[in-house]
């Protein structure tokens, strides 16, 4: 069964450093998403991406964040200068894009900023 | 804007007992409704979704949910739980346009006692 994969599973970084979280969406999907879950809190939407551009972004997704689909398979989230409050579980998701289509979630990357 | 409220942060239940996890939502437009499950150290898995039609929706693992428009609720039920149902359960909504973002509730931790 096709699935969304994410690497690494756990990333530890120093405050102020850049991190890139990687995702491989399901191959025939057209829409891609990033969500995050701070420990003990709800899952929050960050950004959606379609046709090589951002479709929608939340208030959380400020200038420190960027997304890219550098090739036909990967979808990345870059945090340019990490802050302590960026520590969270980051989930990638993808969907076919039809109305009501299920978003399939990856297992997540746990980011720890020290 | 949409929001989701899960009133119970934790629900302890004995094995083979029935369970109901409550969810209420708020939206100025028609929405789709979802329940996701997150097993320990794993990603989010779709349990069931309501798009339209019958208000009683059956999902995986014996779960079902009922959409009640007048009460803006979408409670999740299972007649007999198993130890393997121990997980975090998230109620969620999305708009009806293609690839709408998902808005999650704060989650309910279901713990099953033998």
CSV table of C-alpha atoms in Angstrom, one decimal:
chain,number,residue,atom,x,y,z
A,1,UNK,CA,0.0,0.0,0.0
A,2,UNK,CA,1.4,3.4,-0.9
A,3,UNK,CA,2.4,5.6,2.0
A,4,UNK,CA,3.9,9.0,2.7
A,5,UNK,CA,7.4,8.8,4.1
A,6,UNK,CA,9.4,11.3,6.1
A,7,UNK,CA,13.1,11.7,7.0
A,8,UNK,CA,14.6,12.0,9.4
A,9,UNK,CA,12.4,10.6,12.1
A,10,UNK,CA,14.2,12.8,14.7
A,11,UNK,CA,16.2,15.9,14.2
A,12,UNK,CA,18.1,17.7,16.9
A,13,UNK,CA,19.5,21.2,16.1
A,14,UNK,CA,20.9,24.3,17.8
A,15,UNK,CA,18.8,27.4,17.9
A,16,UNK,CA,19.5,29.6,14.9
A,17,UNK,CA,20.5,26.7,12.6
A,18,UNK,CA,18.7,25.9,9.4
A,19,UNK,CA,16.9,22.6,9.1
A,20,UNK,CA,15.3,20.8,6.2
A,21,UNK,CA,12.6,18.2,6.8
A,22,UNK,CA,12.0,15.8,3.9
A,23,UNK,CA,8.9,14.1,2.7
A,24,UNK,CA,8.1,11.7,-0.1
A,25,UNK,CA,4.4,12.0,-0.9
A,26,UNK,CA,2.3,9.3,-2.5
A,27,UNK,CA,3.4,9.2,-6.2
A,28,UNK,CA,0.2,10.2,-8.0
A,29,UNK,CA,-0.9,12.8,-5.5
A,30,UNK,CA,-1.1,16.4,-6.5
A,31,UNK,CA,-1.5,18.3,-3.2
A,32,UNK,CA,1.0,18.4,-0.4
A,33,UNK,CA,0.8,19.7,3.1
A,34,UNK,CA,2.8,20.4,6.2
A,35,UNK,CA,1.3,20.3,9.7
A,36,UNK,CA,2.9,20.5,13.1
A,37,UNK,CA,2.1,19.3,16.6
A,38,UNK,CA,3.8,20.9,19.5
A,39,UNK,CA,4.0,18.4,22.4
A,40,UNK,CA,0.7,18.2,24.2
A,41,UNK,CA,-1.1,20.5,21.8
A,42,UNK,CA,-3.3,20.0,18.7
A,43,UNK,CA,-2.2,19.4,15.2
A,44,UNK,CA,-1.9,22.7,13.3
A,45,UNK,CA,-1.9,23.4,9.6
A,46,UNK,CA,1.2,25.1,8.2
A,47,UNK,CA,1.0,25.2,4.5
A,48,UNK,CA,-0.5,23.5,1.4
A,49,UNK,CA,1.3,23.3,-2.0
A,50,UNK,CA,0.0,22.6,-5.5
A,51,UNK,CA,1.4,23.0,-8.9
A,52,UNK,CA,4.7,24.2,-7.6
A,53,UNK,CA,3.3,27.0,-5.5
A,54,UNK,CA,1.8,27.6,-2.1
A,55,UNK,CA,-2.0,27.3,-2.1
A,56,UNK,CA,-2.6,28.4,1.4
A,57,UNK,CA,-0.5,29.1,4.5
A,58,UNK,CA,-1.3,29.8,8.2
A,59,UNK,CA,-0.1,32.6,10.4
A,60,UNK,CA,2.6,30.2,11.8
A,61,UNK,CA,4.2,29.9,8.3
A,62,UNK,CA,6.2,33.1,8.4
A,63,UNK,CA,9.3,34.2,6.5
A,64,UNK,CA,11.4,31.7,8.4
A,65,UNK,CA,9.6,28.8,6.7
A,66,UNK,CA,9.7,27.8,3.1
A,67,UNK,CA,8.6,24.7,1.1
A,68,UNK,CA,9.9,23.3,-2.1
A,69,UNK,CA,9.4,20.3,-4.4
A,70,UNK,CA,12.9,20.1,-5.8
A,71,UNK,CA,12.3,17.1,-8.0
A,72,UNK,CA,9.4,14.9,-8.9
A,73,UNK,CA,9.3,13.0,-5.6
A,74,UNK,CA,10.4,15.0,-2.7
A,75,UNK,CA,8.6,17.8,-0.8
A,76,UNK,CA,10.7,19.7,1.7
A,77,UNK,CA,10.0,22.1,4.6
A,78,UNK,CA,12.9,24.4,5.4
A,79,UNK,CA,13.2,26.4,8.6
A,80,UNK,CA,15.8,29.1,8.0
A,81,UNK,CA,16.7,30.0,11.6
A,82,UNK,CA,15.2,27.7,14.2
A,83,UNK,CA,13.8,28.9,17.5
A,84,UNK,CA,13.1,27.0,20.6
A,85,UNK,CA,9.4,27.2,19.9
A,86,UNK,CA,9.8,25.4,16.6
A,87,UNK,CA,10.3,22.2,18.6
A,88,UNK,CA,7.4,20.0,17.5
A,89,UNK,CA,6.4,17.0,15.5
A,90,UNK,CA,6.1,17.9,11.8
A,91,UNK,CA,3.8,15.9,9.6
A,92,UNK,CA,3.7,15.8,5.9
A,93,UNK,CA,0.5,14.8,4.1
A,94,UNK,CA,-0.6,14.4,0.5
A,95,UNK,CA,-3.9,14.0,-1.3
A,96,UNK,CA,-5.2,13.4,-4.8
A,97,UNK,CA,-6.9,16.8,-4.6
A,98,UNK,CA,-10.5,15.9,-5.3
A,99,UNK,CA,-13.1,17.4,-3.0
A,100,UNK,CA,-13.2,15.3,0.1
A,101,UNK,CA,-10.1,13.3,-0.9
A,102,UNK,CA,-8.3,11.8,2.1
A,103,UNK,CA,-5.1,13.4,3.1
A,104,UNK,CA,-2.6,10.7,3.9
A,105,UNK,CA,-0.2,11.5,6.7
A,106,UNK,CA,3.4,10.5,7.1
A,107,UNK,CA,4.8,9.3,10.4
A,108,UNK,CA,6.3,12.6,11.3
A,109,UNK,CA,9.7,14.2,12.1
A,110,UNK,CA,10.3,15.1,15.6
A,111,UNK,CA,12.3,18.4,15.6
A,112,UNK,CA,14.1,19.3,18.8
A,113,UNK,CA,15.7,22.8,19.0
A,114,UNK,CA,18.2,23.3,21.8
B,1,UNK,CA,-13.4,30.2,10.2
B,2,UNK,CA,-13.8,26.7,11.5
B,3,UNK,CA,-13.1,25.3,14.9
B,4,UNK,CA,-13.3,21.9,16.6
B,5,UNK,CA,-13.9,21.2,20.3
B,6,UNK,CA,-13.2,17.9,21.9
B,7,UNK,CA,-14.5,18.2,25.5
B,8,UNK,CA,-12.7,15.2,26.9
B,9,UNK,CA,-8.9,15.2,27.0
B,10,UNK,CA,-8.8,11.7,28.4
B,11,UNK,CA,-11.3,8.8,28.5
B,12,UNK,CA,-10.6,5.7,30.5
B,13,UNK,CA,-12.7,2.7,29.6
B,14,UNK,CA,-12.6,-1.0,30.6
B,15,UNK,CA,-12.0,-3.5,27.8
B,16,UNK,CA,-15.1,-4.7,26.0
B,17,UNK,CA,-17.1,-1.7,27.3
B,18,UNK,CA,-18.7,0.8,24.9
B,19,UNK,CA,-17.1,4.2,24.4
B,20,UNK,CA,-18.2,7.6,23.0
B,21,UNK,CA,-15.7,10.4,22.2
B,22,UNK,CA,-17.4,13.7,21.9
B,23,UNK,CA,-16.8,16.3,19.2
B,24,UNK,CA,-18.4,19.6,18.4
B,25,UNK,CA,-17.6,21.9,15.6
B,26,UNK,CA,-18.2,25.4,14.5
B,27,UNK,CA,-18.3,26.7,11.0
B,28,UNK,CA,-20.0,29.4,8.9
B,29,UNK,CA,-19.9,27.1,5.8
B,30,UNK,CA,-20.6,23.5,5.1
B,31,UNK,CA,-17.8,21.3,6.1
B,32,UNK,CA,-16.5,17.8,5.8
B,33,UNK,CA,-15.9,16.0,9.1
B,34,UNK,CA,-13.2,13.4,10.1
B,35,UNK,CA,-11.9,11.3,12.9
B,36,UNK,CA,-8.2,10.5,12.9
B,37,UNK,CA,-6.4,8.1,15.2
B,38,UNK,CA,-2.8,8.4,16.3
B,39,UNK,CA,-1.2,5.3,17.8
B,40,UNK,CA,1.9,5.8,20.0
B,41,UNK,CA,4.9,7.1,18.0
B,42,UNK,CA,3.0,6.9,14.8
B,43,UNK,CA,1.4,9.3,12.3
B,44,UNK,CA,-2.3,10.1,11.8
B,45,UNK,CA,-4.6,7.5,10.3
B,46,UNK,CA,-8.1,8.3,9.0
B,47,UNK,CA,-10.8,6.4,10.9
B,48,UNK,CA,-13.8,7.7,9.1
B,49,UNK,CA,-15.2,10.7,7.3
B,50,UNK,CA,-18.5,12.4,6.7
B,51,UNK,CA,-18.9,14.0,3.3
B,52,UNK,CA,-22.6,13.9,2.7
B,53,UNK,CA,-25.6,11.5,2.7
B,54,UNK,CA,-26.3,9.2,5.6
B,55,UNK,CA,-25.5,10.8,8.9
B,56,UNK,CA,-24.2,7.5,10.4
B,57,UNK,CA,-20.7,6.8,9.1
B,58,UNK,CA,-18.9,3.6,9.6
B,59,UNK,CA,-15.1,3.5,9.7
B,60,UNK,CA,-12.3,1.1,10.3
B,61,UNK,CA,-11.7,-1.0,13.4
B,62,UNK,CA,-15.4,-1.1,14.3
B,63,UNK,CA,-15.8,2.6,14.9
B,64,UNK,CA,-18.7,4.7,13.8
B,65,UNK,CA,-19.7,8.4,14.1
B,66,UNK,CA,-23.0,10.3,13.7
B,67,UNK,CA,-23.2,13.7,12.2
B,68,UNK,CA,-25.8,15.9,13.9
B,69,UNK,CA,-26.2,19.2,12.1
B,70,UNK,CA,-28.6,20.8,14.5
B,71,UNK,CA,-26.2,20.1,17.4
B,72,UNK,CA,-23.1,20.6,15.3
B,73,UNK,CA,-21.7,17.4,16.7
B,74,UNK,CA,-19.8,14.4,15.3
B,75,UNK,CA,-19.4,12.0,18.2
B,76,UNK,CA,-17.3,8.8,17.7
B,77,UNK,CA,-18.6,5.5,19.1
B,78,UNK,CA,-17.5,1.9,19.4
B,79,UNK,CA,-19.7,-0.7,21.1
B,80,UNK,CA,-16.9,-2.8,22.5
B,81,UNK,CA,-13.3,-1.6,22.8
B,82,UNK,CA,-10.1,-3.6,22.8
B,83,UNK,CA,-6.7,-2.9,24.3
B,84,UNK,CA,-5.4,-2.2,20.8
B,85,UNK,CA,-7.7,0.8,20.6
B,86,UNK,CA,-5.5,2.7,23.1
B,87,UNK,CA,-4.5,5.8,21.2
B,88,UNK,CA,-5.1,9.5,20.7
B,89,UNK,CA,-8.2,10.4,18.7
B,90,UNK,CA,-8.6,13.6,16.8
B,91,UNK,CA,-11.8,15.1,15.4
B,92,UNK,CA,-11.3,17.4,12.5
B,93,UNK,CA,-13.1,19.5,9.9
B,94,UNK,CA,-12.2,20.9,6.5
B,95,UNK,CA,-13.9,23.1,3.9
B,96,UNK,CA,-15.4,21.6,0.9
B,97,UNK,CA,-13.1,22.9,-1.8
B,98,UNK,CA,-10.4,20.8,-3.2
B,99,UNK,CA,-7.4,20.3,-0.9
B,100,UNK,CA,-8.8,22.4,1.9
B,101,UNK,CA,-6.7,22.4,5.1
B,102,UNK,CA,-7.8,20.3,8.0
B,103,UNK,CA,-8.6,21.9,11.3
B,104,UNK,CA,-8.0,19.5,14.2
B,105,UNK,CA,-9.4,19.3,17.7
B,106,UNK,CA,-7.2,19.0,20.7
B,107,UNK,CA,-7.5,15.3,20.8
B,108,UNK,CA,-8.9,12.7,23.3
B,109,UNK,CA,-6.6,10.1,24.7
B,110,UNK,CA,-8.5,6.8,25.0
B,111,UNK,CA,-7.0,4.4,27.5
B,112,UNK,CA,-8.3,0.9,27.8
B,113,UNK,CA,-8.1,-0.9,31.1
B,114,UNK,CA,-8.1,-4.8,31.2
